[in-house]
Amino acid sequence: MSVNNFFFTQVKKSIVFSKQRLIIVLISIFIGTCVTNAFLNIYFDIDNKMSKELKSYGANMLISSKSDDYLDIKEANLIKSKISKDKLLAYSPYLYFSPVFSTRQLIVAGVDFDEFKKINKFLLVKKGSLSQSEYSKDNSIYLGIDLANTLKKDINQKLPLTIVKNGIPYEKTYIIKGIFSTGDEIDAMAFINLNSAKDLSGINDKYSYVSLIVDDDFENLSELSKIAVSNNAELKPILSVSLKEGAILEKIKGLMFLISIVILIISSTSVNTTLSSIIFSRKKEIALHLALGASFKDIAKLFAYEVFILAVVSSLLGTIGGYFLAQILGNIIFNASIDFRLSAFVLSIFISLFFASFAAYFPIKKALQIDIVGNLRGE
């Protein structure tokens, strides 16, 4: 008992004696743990947060007919019923047909504007209003900006469209309620609400296809496409969107991993340098302990306990700081909080203790190779 009391008294005195330098060690481990814990929390949460951000860039799945130009609505609804409601963020059917304005054939799409806006979040209304009170009207039509320029049409002007049904020409006049742009092929099309499109085209029970946003990664979307099938319709992931999303996430994770490693190496180097400095300044004390009968093992334990106590205290403080740092980064990057994860808390402490032990190993080993006689003589 007395031996233990003497040992811990020595550890306490040793910490007090070198407190100014040991504060550098404490701060180094704190910063390393803080950054590691923050990045681990974000790493575990990034799939959820970033995935939702990336899905605002457009549809990632498509329901289409296996063999026909048009998709049966019942089959589309059957596939929709097999997708979890929690994961289905948008379901936007399209019905394309080609009426004639004057002598020019146009591409007109019937859409559910509420879902259409979810798929095209970067749609920019140049003129008019894309409000529900306007687009729900049976005679409202919206033009892409390129089509409006080609037809030299503006909002509130009339646009008569003619289509031949059963060999008989049928004409309906629309009022242009808005002109918008997305910067892609949509700019060359016209859009009306889905019911109006069914009425004008005479295609009542079919879609051209359905665009979807499903909240999941590429592997799960691929599995879903194998499960959610019907006799003549199929669900397919849009590879260019789904794969790019996965690649972006992996690159961000890789960058966070590299930053964490660099900061841990810098922290370890600081711990190593500071401990070497402390041991150099305490050479005579170490030599005296050895001369009085202390073993090399006792000296190693003395410094190991010092580092261990500092590492545990600074790691615990670092994980707390890391959690708050993760909240700050989460609000800046994702405009959302980062969930607390015990695994990130435990893992960051373990990683910090590992790097602190590695950093302390060489200074402690050097302390055991001291010249006892030379140091006691003051050489």
C-alpha positions as a printed Julia matrix, in Angstrom:
379×3 Matrix{Float64}:
   0.0    0.0     0.0
   2.8    2.37    0.98
   4.68   1.51   -2.2
   1.62   2.41   -4.25
   1.15   5.65   -2.31
   4.79   6.55   -2.96
   4.43   5.74   -6.64
   1.28   7.84   -7.13
   2.84  10.67   -5.11
   5.76  10.59   -7.56
   3.35  10.64  -10.51
   1.48  13.59   -9.0
   4.71  15.5    -8.3
   5.98  14.7   -11.75
   2.82  16.12  -13.35
   2.95  19.26  -11.18
   6.69  19.73  -11.9
   6.18  19.57  -15.7
   2.69  21.07  -15.8
   3.51  23.85  -18.29
   4.89  21.43  -20.85
   2.26  18.78  -20.1
  -0.45  21.33  -20.91
   0.9   21.24  -24.5
   0.52  17.45  -24.47
  -3.02  17.79  -23.11
  -3.98  20.38  -25.75
  -2.45  18.27  -28.56
  -4.39  15.15  -27.58
  -7.54  17.25  -27.03
  -7.36  18.71  -30.55
  -6.63  15.31  -32.11
  -9.56  13.69  -30.28
 -11.86  16.64  -30.92
 -11.34  16.55  -34.7
 -11.44  12.75  -34.82
 -14.7   12.57  -32.88
 -16.29  15.36  -34.96
 -15.35  13.66  -38.24
 -16.43  10.23  -36.98
 -19.85  11.6   -36.01
 -20.19  13.26  -39.43
 -18.8   10.13  -41.15
 -21.5    7.93  -39.59
 -24.19  10.52  -40.4
 -23.03  11.69  -43.82
 -24.82   8.97  -45.83
 -28.15  10.17  -44.48
 -27.5   13.92  -44.61
 -25.51  14.13  -47.85
 -27.7   11.65  -49.64
 -30.75  13.87  -49.12
 -28.77  16.88  -50.33
 -27.65  15.08  -53.5
 -31.15  13.81  -54.23
 -32.26  17.39  -54.79
 -30.33  17.2   -58.08
 -33.02  15.07  -59.75
 -34.67  11.69  -60.09
 -32.61   8.59  -59.35
 -35.13   5.93  -60.5
 -37.49   5.44  -63.42
 -40.61   3.31  -64.03
 -41.14   2.52  -67.69
 -42.81  -0.08  -69.87
 -40.71  -3.12  -70.81
 -41.87  -3.19  -74.44
 -44.42  -0.44  -75.2
 -44.15   3.31  -75.7
 -46.61   3.92  -72.87
 -46.77   2.58  -69.33
 -50.02   1.26  -67.87
 -50.99   3.35  -64.81
 -52.1    0.25  -62.85
 -48.68  -1.35  -63.32
 -46.95   1.86  -62.26
 -49.1    1.98  -59.12
 -48.3   -1.68  -58.41
 -44.56  -0.94  -58.48
 -45.1    2.2   -56.39
 -46.86   0.12  -53.71
 -43.68  -1.98  -53.32
 -41.55   1.04  -52.39
 -41.45   2.11  -48.74
 -43.38   5.36  -48.23
 -40.61   6.63  -45.95
 -38.06   6.3   -48.75
 -40.2    7.58  -51.63
 -39.44  11.32  -51.76
 -41.01  12.1   -55.15
 -43.19  10.29  -57.71
 -43.6   12.31  -60.9
 -45.54  10.79  -63.86
 -45.07  12.18  -67.39
 -47.44  11.86  -70.35
 -45.84  13.07  -73.58
 -47.69  13.74  -76.83
 -47.22  15.98  -79.87
 -49.98  18.45  -80.71
 -49.58  21.1   -83.42
 -49.44  24.87  -83.01
 -49.94  26.59  -86.36
 -47.82  24.31  -88.56
 -45.27  23.46  -85.87
 -45.35  20.23  -83.91
 -44.63  20.71  -80.2
 -43.57  18.33  -77.45
 -46.07  18.72  -74.61
 -45.81  16.9   -71.29
 -48.65  16.35  -68.88
 -47.3   16.4   -65.33
 -48.38  16.46  -61.71
 -46.88  19.88  -60.96
 -46.58  19.22  -57.2
 -44.34  16.18  -57.86
 -42.72  17.8   -60.92
 -41.38  20.6   -58.69
 -39.92  18.04  -56.24
 -37.98  16.4   -59.07
 -36.85  19.7   -60.63
 -35.83  21.7   -57.56
 -33.64  24.0   -59.63
 -36.48  24.99  -61.92
 -36.34  28.76  -62.36
 -39.56  30.62  -63.16
 -38.58  33.43  -65.55
 -42.06  34.9   -66.0
 -45.5   34.29  -64.53
 -46.34  32.12  -61.56
 -46.01  28.4   -60.91
 -48.62  28.43  -58.15
 -51.19  25.72  -57.55
 -54.07  28.09  -58.27
 -52.62  28.64  -61.77
 -51.31  25.23  -62.82
 -54.42  23.4   -61.58
 -56.55  25.19  -64.2
 -57.52  23.05  -67.16
 -56.4   25.63  -69.75
 -53.06  26.66  -68.19
 -49.86  25.93  -70.05
 -46.19  26.58  -69.19
 -43.41  26.97  -71.73
 -39.72  26.25  -71.49
 -37.74  29.4   -72.2
 -36.28  28.13  -75.51
 -39.73  27.16  -76.8
 -41.2   30.53  -75.72
 -38.43  32.35  -77.61
 -38.92  30.16  -80.71
 -42.7   30.72  -80.75
 -42.25  34.4   -79.72
 -44.84  33.9   -77.0
 -45.21  35.61  -73.62
 -47.31  35.05  -70.52
 -51.11  35.54  -70.67
 -51.07  35.0   -74.45
 -53.21  32.3   -76.05
 -51.72  29.11  -77.46
 -54.16  26.98  -79.5
 -53.07  23.35  -79.81
 -54.51  20.9   -82.33
 -54.38  17.12  -82.19
 -55.99  14.49  -84.38
 -58.11  11.95  -82.48
 -59.73   9.1   -84.42
 -59.04  10.96  -87.66
 -60.81  14.11  -86.47
 -58.83  17.3   -85.64
 -59.48  18.55  -82.11
 -58.38  22.02  -80.95
 -58.02  23.45  -77.47
 -56.78  26.92  -76.57
 -54.45  27.34  -73.6
 -53.33  30.46  -71.75
 -49.58  30.75  -71.1
 -49.24  31.14  -67.33
 -45.51  30.94  -67.01
 -42.14  30.58  -68.68
 -39.44  28.65  -66.85
 -35.98  27.24  -67.3
 -33.98  24.31  -65.94
 -31.04  24.58  -68.32
 -31.75  21.22  -69.98
 -34.16  19.67  -72.5
 -37.16  20.92  -70.49
 -36.47  24.4   -71.88
 -37.69  23.21  -75.32
 -40.99  21.7   -74.1
 -44.45  22.8   -72.97
 -46.15  21.55  -69.79
 -49.79  21.22  -68.78
 -51.4   19.45  -65.85
 -51.84  15.7   -66.15
 -55.65  15.65  -66.36
 -55.63  18.22  -69.12
 -53.01  16.18  -71.0
 -55.16  13.04  -70.74
 -58.16  14.96  -72.04
 -56.33  16.54  -75.0
 -54.3   13.47  -76.0
 -57.09  10.96  -75.39
 -54.6    8.74  -73.5
 -56.42   8.2   -70.23
 -54.9    5.17  -68.53
 -51.22   5.42  -69.42
 -48.06   7.4   -68.67
 -44.97   7.76  -70.81
 -42.9    7.0   -67.7
 -42.59   7.93  -64.04
 -39.54   9.62  -62.48
 -38.85   8.9   -58.81
 -36.56  10.04  -56.04
 -35.95   7.14  -53.64
 -33.89   7.78  -50.51
 -31.36   4.94  -50.63
 -27.88   4.07  -51.92
 -27.11   2.51  -55.28
 -26.81  -1.07  -54.01
 -30.2   -0.95  -52.3
 -31.78   0.76  -55.32
 -30.45  -2.06  -57.51
 -31.96  -4.63  -55.14
 -35.26  -2.71  -55.12
 -35.37  -2.72  -58.93
 -35.21  -6.55  -58.84
 -38.06  -6.81  -56.33
 -40.42  -4.05  -57.54
 -41.49  -5.44  -60.93
 -44.74  -6.14  -62.74
 -45.73  -8.03  -65.91
 -44.96  -5.26  -68.39
 -43.26  -2.53  -66.34
 -39.88  -2.21  -64.67
 -38.2   -0.02  -62.09
 -34.64   1.0   -62.98
 -32.07   3.13  -61.15
 -30.74   6.06  -63.18
 -27.08   5.06  -63.16
 -25.62   8.49  -63.88
 -27.29   9.94  -60.75
 -27.12   6.99  -58.34
 -23.5    6.03  -59.07
 -22.3    9.63  -58.99
 -23.97  10.1   -55.61
 -22.12   7.07  -54.22
 -18.81   8.24  -55.71
 -19.19  11.73  -54.2
 -19.94  10.26  -50.76
 -16.91   7.98  -50.92
 -14.64  10.89  -51.91
 -15.92  13.03  -49.04
 -15.4   10.17  -46.59
 -11.88   9.63  -47.94
 -11.08  13.33  -47.56
 -12.34  13.34  -43.95
 -10.27  10.23  -43.19
  -7.1   11.86  -44.58
  -7.69  15.11  -42.64
  -8.19  13.11  -39.41
  -5.0   11.12  -39.98
  -2.96  14.27  -40.7
  -4.24  15.99  -37.54
  -3.57  12.88  -35.43
  -0.01  12.68  -36.81
   0.55  16.37  -36.02
  -0.85  15.85  -32.5
   1.35  12.75  -31.99
   4.43  14.63  -33.17
   3.67  17.41  -30.69
   3.21  14.86  -27.86
   6.43  13.11  -28.84
   8.47  16.32  -28.98
   7.1   17.66  -25.7
   7.71  14.38  -23.82
  11.26  14.2   -25.17
  11.81  17.72  -23.87
  10.37  16.8   -20.44
  12.53  13.68  -20.16
  15.65  15.62  -21.18
  14.98  18.19  -18.43
  14.5   15.39  -15.87
  17.6   13.31  -16.64
  19.13  13.89  -13.22
  15.89  12.96  -11.46
  15.68   9.73  -13.48
  19.33   8.93  -12.75
  18.78   9.55   -9.03
  15.74   7.22   -8.97
  17.79   4.49  -10.67
  20.74   5.03   -8.31
  18.43   4.68   -5.3
  17.2    1.3    -6.48
  14.32   2.01   -8.83
  14.13  -0.39  -11.74
  13.84   0.55  -15.4
  10.32  -0.85  -15.22
   9.46   1.62  -12.42
  10.73   4.56  -14.52
   8.75   3.36  -17.55
   5.62   3.01  -15.38
   6.11   6.53  -13.98
   6.08   8.18  -17.41
   3.47   5.78  -18.81
   1.06   6.67  -15.98
   1.64  10.38  -16.59
   0.83  10.02  -20.29
  -2.09   7.71  -19.59
  -3.73  10.12  -17.12
  -3.26  13.05  -19.48
  -4.47  11.04  -22.49
  -7.64   9.86  -20.72
  -8.51  13.34  -19.41
  -7.81  15.11  -22.73
  -9.56  12.36  -24.75
 -12.72  12.67  -22.67
 -12.66  16.46  -23.02
 -11.84  16.07  -26.72
 -14.85  13.84  -27.42
 -17.16  16.38  -25.77
 -15.58  19.17  -27.81
 -15.75  16.97  -30.91
 -19.5   16.48  -30.54
 -20.07  20.25  -30.41
 -17.67  20.73  -33.34
 -19.72  18.17  -35.31
 -22.89  20.2   -34.59
 -21.23  23.39  -35.88
 -19.97  21.65  -39.05
 -23.34  19.93  -39.55
 -25.22  23.22  -39.4
 -22.75  24.92  -41.74
 -22.59  22.1   -44.33
 -25.99  20.37  -44.11
 -28.05  22.98  -42.22
 -28.93  20.16  -39.81
 -27.7   18.72  -36.5
 -25.5   15.61  -36.35
 -26.86  12.64  -34.41
 -24.96  11.5   -31.29
 -23.36   8.08  -31.7
 -21.79   6.17  -28.83
 -19.64   4.21  -31.3
 -18.0    7.47  -32.48
 -17.43   8.49  -28.84
 -15.73   5.19  -27.93
 -13.79   4.87  -31.19
 -12.34   8.39  -31.0
 -11.09   7.74  -27.42
  -9.54   4.44  -28.51
  -7.82   6.06  -31.53
  -6.51   8.95  -29.41
  -5.13   6.61  -26.74
  -3.45   4.53  -29.45
  -1.76   7.55  -31.05
  -0.79   8.96  -27.61
   0.78   5.6   -26.63
   2.65   5.45  -29.93
   3.88   9.02  -29.5
   5.03   8.34  -25.91
   6.8    5.05  -26.68
  10.06   6.45  -28.07
  10.6    9.2   -25.43
  10.0    6.64  -22.64
  12.35   4.17  -24.32
  14.96   6.91  -24.51
  14.53   7.59  -20.76
  15.56   3.99  -20.02
  18.84   4.39  -21.91
  20.1    7.18  -19.67
  23.75   7.33  -18.42
  23.24   7.17  -14.63
  26.76   8.04  -13.5
  27.3   10.76  -16.09
  24.03  12.51  -15.23
  24.67  12.33  -11.46
  28.06  13.95  -12.09
  26.3   16.68  -14.05
  27.9   15.76  -17.39
